[in-house]
GROMACS .gro file of C-alpha atoms in nm:
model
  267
    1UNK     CA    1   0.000   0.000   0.000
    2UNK     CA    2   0.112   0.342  -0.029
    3UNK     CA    3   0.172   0.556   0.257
    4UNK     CA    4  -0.120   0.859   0.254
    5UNK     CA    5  -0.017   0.969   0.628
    6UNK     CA    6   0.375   0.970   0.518
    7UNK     CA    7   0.390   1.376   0.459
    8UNK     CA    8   0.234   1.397   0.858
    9UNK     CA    9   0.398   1.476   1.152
   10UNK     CA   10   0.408   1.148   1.370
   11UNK     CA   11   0.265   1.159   1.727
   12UNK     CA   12   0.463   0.793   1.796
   13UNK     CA   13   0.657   0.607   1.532
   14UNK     CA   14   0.817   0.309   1.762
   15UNK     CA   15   0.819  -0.102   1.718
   16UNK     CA   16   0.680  -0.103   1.366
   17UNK     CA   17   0.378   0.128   1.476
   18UNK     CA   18   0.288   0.493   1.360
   19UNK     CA   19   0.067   0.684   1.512
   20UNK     CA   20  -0.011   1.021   1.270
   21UNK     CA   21  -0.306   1.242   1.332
   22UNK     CA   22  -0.481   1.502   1.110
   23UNK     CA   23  -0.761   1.693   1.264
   24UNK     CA   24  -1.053   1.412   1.283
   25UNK     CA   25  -0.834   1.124   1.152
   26UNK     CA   26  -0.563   0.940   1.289
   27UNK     CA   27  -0.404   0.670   1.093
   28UNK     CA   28  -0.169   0.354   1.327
   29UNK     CA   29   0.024   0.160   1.042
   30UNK     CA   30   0.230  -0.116   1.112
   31UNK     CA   31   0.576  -0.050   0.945
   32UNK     CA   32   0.786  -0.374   0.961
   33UNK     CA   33   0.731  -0.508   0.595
   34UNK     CA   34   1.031  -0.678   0.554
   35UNK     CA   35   0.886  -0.898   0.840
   36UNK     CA   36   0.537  -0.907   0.704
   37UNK     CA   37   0.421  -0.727   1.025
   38UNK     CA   38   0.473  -1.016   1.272
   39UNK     CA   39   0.405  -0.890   1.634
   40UNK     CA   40   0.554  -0.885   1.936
   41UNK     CA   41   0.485  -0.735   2.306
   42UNK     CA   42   0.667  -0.427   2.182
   43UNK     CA   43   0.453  -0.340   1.915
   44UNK     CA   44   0.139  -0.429   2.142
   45UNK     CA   45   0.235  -0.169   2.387
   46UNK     CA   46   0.348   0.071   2.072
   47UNK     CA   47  -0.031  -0.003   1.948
   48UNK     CA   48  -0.179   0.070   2.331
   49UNK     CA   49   0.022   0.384   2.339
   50UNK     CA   50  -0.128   0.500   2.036
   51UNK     CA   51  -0.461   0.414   2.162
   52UNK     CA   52  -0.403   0.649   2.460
   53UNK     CA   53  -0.262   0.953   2.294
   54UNK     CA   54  -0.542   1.004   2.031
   55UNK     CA   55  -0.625   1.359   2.080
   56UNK     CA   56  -0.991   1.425   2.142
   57UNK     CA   57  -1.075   1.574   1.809
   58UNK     CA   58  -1.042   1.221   1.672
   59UNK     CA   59  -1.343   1.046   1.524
   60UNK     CA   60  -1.193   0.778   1.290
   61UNK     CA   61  -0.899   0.555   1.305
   62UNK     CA   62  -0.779   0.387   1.013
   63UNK     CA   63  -0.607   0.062   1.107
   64UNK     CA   64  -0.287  -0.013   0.756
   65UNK     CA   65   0.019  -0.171   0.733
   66UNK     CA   66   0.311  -0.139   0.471
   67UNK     CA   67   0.373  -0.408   0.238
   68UNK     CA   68   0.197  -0.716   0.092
   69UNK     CA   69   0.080  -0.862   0.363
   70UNK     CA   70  -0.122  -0.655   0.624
   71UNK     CA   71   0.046  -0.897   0.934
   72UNK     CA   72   0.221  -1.240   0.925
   73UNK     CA   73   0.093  -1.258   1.296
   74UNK     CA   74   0.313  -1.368   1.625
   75UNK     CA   75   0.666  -1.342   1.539
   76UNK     CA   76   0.797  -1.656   1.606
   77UNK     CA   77   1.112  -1.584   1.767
   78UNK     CA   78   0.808  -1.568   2.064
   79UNK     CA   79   0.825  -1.961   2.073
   80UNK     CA   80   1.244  -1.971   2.070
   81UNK     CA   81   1.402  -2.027   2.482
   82UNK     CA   82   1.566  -1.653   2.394
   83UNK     CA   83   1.208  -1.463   2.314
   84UNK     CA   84   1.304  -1.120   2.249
   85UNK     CA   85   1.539  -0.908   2.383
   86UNK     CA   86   1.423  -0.757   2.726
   87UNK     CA   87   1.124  -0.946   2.750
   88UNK     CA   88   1.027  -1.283   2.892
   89UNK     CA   89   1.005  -1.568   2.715
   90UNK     CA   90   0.690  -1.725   2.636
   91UNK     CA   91   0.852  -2.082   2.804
   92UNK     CA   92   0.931  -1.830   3.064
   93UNK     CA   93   0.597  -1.717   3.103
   94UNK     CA   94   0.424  -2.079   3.095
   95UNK     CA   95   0.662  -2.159   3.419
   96UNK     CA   96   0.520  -1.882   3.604
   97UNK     CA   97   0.192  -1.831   3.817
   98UNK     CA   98  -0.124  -1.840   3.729
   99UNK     CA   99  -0.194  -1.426   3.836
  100UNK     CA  100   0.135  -1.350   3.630
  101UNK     CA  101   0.034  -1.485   3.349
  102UNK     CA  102  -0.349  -1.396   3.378
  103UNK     CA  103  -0.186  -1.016   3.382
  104UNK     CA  104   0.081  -1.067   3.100
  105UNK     CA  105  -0.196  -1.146   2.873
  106UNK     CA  106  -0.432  -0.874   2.962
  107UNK     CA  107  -0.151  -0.631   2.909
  108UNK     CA  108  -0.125  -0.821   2.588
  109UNK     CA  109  -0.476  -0.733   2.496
  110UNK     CA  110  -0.488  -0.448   2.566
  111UNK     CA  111  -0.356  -0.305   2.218
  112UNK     CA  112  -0.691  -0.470   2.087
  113UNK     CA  113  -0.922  -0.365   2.247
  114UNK     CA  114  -0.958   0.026   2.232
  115UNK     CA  115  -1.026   0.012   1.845
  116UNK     CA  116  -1.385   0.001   1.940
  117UNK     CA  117  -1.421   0.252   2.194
  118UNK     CA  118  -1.737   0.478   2.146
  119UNK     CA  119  -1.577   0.776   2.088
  120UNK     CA  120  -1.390   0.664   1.741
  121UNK     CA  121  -1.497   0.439   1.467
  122UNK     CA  122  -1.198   0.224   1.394
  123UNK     CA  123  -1.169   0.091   0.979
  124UNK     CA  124  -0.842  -0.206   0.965
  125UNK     CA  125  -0.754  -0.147   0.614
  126UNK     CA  126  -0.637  -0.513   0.523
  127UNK     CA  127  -0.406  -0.664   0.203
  128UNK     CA  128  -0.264  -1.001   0.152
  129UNK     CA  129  -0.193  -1.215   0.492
  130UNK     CA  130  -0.377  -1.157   0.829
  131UNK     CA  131  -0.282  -1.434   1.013
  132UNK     CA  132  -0.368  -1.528   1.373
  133UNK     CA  133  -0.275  -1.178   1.601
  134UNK     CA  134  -0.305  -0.993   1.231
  135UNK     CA  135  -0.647  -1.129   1.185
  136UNK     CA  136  -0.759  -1.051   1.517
  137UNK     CA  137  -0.619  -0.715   1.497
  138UNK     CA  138  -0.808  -0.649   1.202
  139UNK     CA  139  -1.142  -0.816   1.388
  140UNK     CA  140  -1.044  -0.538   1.722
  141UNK     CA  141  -1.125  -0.312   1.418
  142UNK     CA  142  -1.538  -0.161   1.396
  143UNK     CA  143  -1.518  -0.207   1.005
  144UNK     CA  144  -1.325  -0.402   0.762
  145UNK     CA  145  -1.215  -0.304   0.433
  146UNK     CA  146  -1.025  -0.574   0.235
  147UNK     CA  147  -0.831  -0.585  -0.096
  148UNK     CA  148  -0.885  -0.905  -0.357
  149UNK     CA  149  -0.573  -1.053  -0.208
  150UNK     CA  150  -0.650  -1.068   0.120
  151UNK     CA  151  -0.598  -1.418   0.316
  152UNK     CA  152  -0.772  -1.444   0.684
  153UNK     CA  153  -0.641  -1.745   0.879
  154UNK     CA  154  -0.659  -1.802   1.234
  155UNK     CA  155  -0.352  -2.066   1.328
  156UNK     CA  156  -0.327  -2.076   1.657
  157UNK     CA  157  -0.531  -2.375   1.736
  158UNK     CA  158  -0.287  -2.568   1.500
  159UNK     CA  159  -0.004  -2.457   1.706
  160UNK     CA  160  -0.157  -2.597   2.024
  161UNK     CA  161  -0.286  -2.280   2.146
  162UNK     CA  162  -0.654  -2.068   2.143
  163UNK     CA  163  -0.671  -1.752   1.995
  164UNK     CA  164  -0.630  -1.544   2.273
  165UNK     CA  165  -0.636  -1.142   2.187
  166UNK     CA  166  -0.964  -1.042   2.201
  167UNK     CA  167  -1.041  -1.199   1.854
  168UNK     CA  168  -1.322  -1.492   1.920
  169UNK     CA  169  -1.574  -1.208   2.018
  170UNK     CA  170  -1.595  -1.068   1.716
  171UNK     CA  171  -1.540  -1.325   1.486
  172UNK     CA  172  -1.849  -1.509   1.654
  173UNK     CA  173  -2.044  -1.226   1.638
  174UNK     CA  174  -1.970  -1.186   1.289
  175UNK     CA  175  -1.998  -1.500   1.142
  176UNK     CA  176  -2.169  -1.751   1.332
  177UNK     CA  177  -2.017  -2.008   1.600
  178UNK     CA  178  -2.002  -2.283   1.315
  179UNK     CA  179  -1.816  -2.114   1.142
  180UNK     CA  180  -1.651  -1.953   1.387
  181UNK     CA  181  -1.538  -2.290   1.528
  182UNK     CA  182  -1.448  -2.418   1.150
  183UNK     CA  183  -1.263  -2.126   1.074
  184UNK     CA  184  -1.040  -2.179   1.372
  185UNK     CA  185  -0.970  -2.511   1.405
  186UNK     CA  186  -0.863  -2.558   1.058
  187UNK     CA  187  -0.639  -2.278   1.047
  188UNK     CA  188  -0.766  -2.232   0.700
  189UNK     CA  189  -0.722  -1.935   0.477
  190UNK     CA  190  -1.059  -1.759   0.445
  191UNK     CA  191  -1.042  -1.522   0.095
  192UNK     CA  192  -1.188  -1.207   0.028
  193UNK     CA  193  -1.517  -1.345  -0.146
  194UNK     CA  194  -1.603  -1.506   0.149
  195UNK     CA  195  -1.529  -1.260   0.393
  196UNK     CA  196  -1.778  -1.050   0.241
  197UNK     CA  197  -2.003  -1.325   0.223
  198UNK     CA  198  -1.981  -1.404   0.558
  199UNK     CA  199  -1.978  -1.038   0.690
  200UNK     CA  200  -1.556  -1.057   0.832
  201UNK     CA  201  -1.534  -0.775   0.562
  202UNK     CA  202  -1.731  -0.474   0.439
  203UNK     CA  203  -1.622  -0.440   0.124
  204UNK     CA  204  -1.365  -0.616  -0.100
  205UNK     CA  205  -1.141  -0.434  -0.381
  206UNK     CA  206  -0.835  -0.469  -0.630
  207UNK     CA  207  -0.564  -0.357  -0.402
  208UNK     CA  208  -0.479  -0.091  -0.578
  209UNK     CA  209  -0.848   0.077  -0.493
  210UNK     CA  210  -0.762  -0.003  -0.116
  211UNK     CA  211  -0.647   0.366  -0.009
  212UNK     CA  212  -0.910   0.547  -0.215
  213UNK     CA  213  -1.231   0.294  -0.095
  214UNK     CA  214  -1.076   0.364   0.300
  215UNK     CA  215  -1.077   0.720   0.211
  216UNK     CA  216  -1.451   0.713   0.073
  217UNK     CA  217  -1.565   0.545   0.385
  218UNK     CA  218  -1.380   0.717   0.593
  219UNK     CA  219  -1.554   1.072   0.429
  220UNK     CA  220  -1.903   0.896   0.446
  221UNK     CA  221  -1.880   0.863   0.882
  222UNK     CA  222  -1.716   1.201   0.898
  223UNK     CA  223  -1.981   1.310   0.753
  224UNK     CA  224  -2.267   1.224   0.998
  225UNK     CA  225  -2.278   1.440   1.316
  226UNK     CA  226  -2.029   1.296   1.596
  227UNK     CA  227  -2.271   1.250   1.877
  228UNK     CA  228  -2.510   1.110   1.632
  229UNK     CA  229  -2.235   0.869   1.535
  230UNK     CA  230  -2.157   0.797   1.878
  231UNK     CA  231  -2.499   0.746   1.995
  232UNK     CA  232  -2.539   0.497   1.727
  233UNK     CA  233  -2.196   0.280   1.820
  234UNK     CA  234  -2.317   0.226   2.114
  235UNK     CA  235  -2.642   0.099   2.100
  236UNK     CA  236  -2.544  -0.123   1.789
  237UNK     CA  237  -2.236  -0.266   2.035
  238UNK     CA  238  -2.462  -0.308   2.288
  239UNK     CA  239  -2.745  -0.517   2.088
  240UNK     CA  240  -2.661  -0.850   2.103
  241UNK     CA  241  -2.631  -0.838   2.503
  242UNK     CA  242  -3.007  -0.717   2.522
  243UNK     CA  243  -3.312  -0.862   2.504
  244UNK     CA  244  -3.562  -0.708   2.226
  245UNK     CA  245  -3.723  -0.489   2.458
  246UNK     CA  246  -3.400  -0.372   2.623
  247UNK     CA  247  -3.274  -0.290   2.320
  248UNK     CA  248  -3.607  -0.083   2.210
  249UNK     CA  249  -3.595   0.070   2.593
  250UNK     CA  250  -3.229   0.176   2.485
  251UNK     CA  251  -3.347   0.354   2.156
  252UNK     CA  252  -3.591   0.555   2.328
  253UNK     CA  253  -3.335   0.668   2.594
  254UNK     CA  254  -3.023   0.744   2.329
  255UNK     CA  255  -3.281   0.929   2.110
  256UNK     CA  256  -3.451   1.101   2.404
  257UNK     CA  257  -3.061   1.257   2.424
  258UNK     CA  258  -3.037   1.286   2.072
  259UNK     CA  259  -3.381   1.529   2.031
  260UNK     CA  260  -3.278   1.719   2.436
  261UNK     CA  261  -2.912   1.776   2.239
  262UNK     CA  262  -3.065   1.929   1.915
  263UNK     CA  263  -3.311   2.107   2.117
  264UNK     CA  264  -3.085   2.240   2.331
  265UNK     CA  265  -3.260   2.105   2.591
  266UNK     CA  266  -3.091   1.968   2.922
  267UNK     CA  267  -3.181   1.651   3.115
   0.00000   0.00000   0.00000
């Protein structure tokens, strides 16, 4: 992909993630293409640092990566007795306690999770490989917008392990638990056909139409009101916890703001 935040000032550029911001956009690529994107702690806090500086004029985050393939996933030098440098190994990890290891992955998953805060609507633009933590980075994300080439896999189950950063939520909610189950237990590659098919993916396009398509959308949200926006988020986030009449009790109440906020009307 090319690089439409390159001329921008960074607010963080660290571990293969940039953080650049212009007025209501910010933009977090992942900038390790020579290693397809594969992730380690360090760019997990580098991704939950960019969640917390966002300045508050921010209303979309767009979610790239450099090179062909959006992210390789879990660098493997994770499963080596060295790990990386300054961090513990996972073998290290596995011989600690139970709280220790309960925290280490909650810091973990932390770098997915803020992508769908209520605030910001969060678009993973996504070419060529997203595999295991690079497709459930891309499901952290509120929309998906894919290019022909993409390739979703979730491998972790064939490596003896669950998918465990934040990514079963969504991907259940998106496509079913069947398939949801298939998908992961296979470790097979789902394409960009059937990711729109199946709802993992807005919109699928040549790759060359990626930037321009993310741009289109992105132009479309901006232009609804924020609160509006916001208001929306969460009561679509919210819908599959209610009941029916929960969720109609919850329309009445956000639009009950809505009509006090255009009134000018307080509580």
């Amino acid at each position: 992909m090319a690089s439409p935040d390159k001329d921008l000032v960074p607010v963080l550029d660290k571990d293969g993630v940039r953080l650049t911001v212009d007025d209501a956009i910010a933009t977090v690529t992942l900038t390790n293409p020579a290693k397809r994107n594969a992730q380690s702690p360090a760019l997990w806090r580098a991704l939950t640092e960019a969640g917390r500086q966002l300045p508050g004029s921010v209303r979309v985050v767009v979610l790239r990566a450099e090179g062909k393939s959006f992210s390789a996933g879990l660098d493997r030098q994770a499963f080596t007795p060295e790990g990386f440098d300054g961090e513990p190994s996972f073998i290290d990890l596995a011989r600690g306690g139970d709280a220790e290891l309960d925290a280490t992955i909650a810091e973990y998953q932390e770098a997915f999770t803020w992508w769908r805060r209520s605030d910001i609507v969060s678009v993973a633009a996504v070419q060529g490989h997203a595999i295991g933590a690079g497709f459930q980075l891309a499901l952290a994300c509120d929309l998906r917008v894919v290019a022909d080439d993409v390739q979703f896999a979730m491998r972790e189950t064939s490596l003896g392990l669950v998918p465990d950063l934040t990514g079963t939520h969504p991907l259940v909610g998106l496509v079913g638990y069947a398939r949801a189950l298939e998908i992961c237990v296979t470790g097979r590659f789902v394409t960009a056909d059937e990711a729109v098919h199946t709802g993992l993916a807005n919109v699928a396009v040549p790759a060359d139409q990626l930037d321009d398509t993310v741009r289109d959308l992105v132009s479309a949200v901006l232009a609804a009101p924020r609160d509006a926006v916001v208001e929306t988020k969460a009561l679509l986030r919210g819908a599959q916890d209610r009941t029916y009449e929960a969720q109609r009790a919850a329309e009445r109440q956000s639009q009950a703001r809505r009509l006090r906020d255009l009134a000018g009307v307080g509580d």
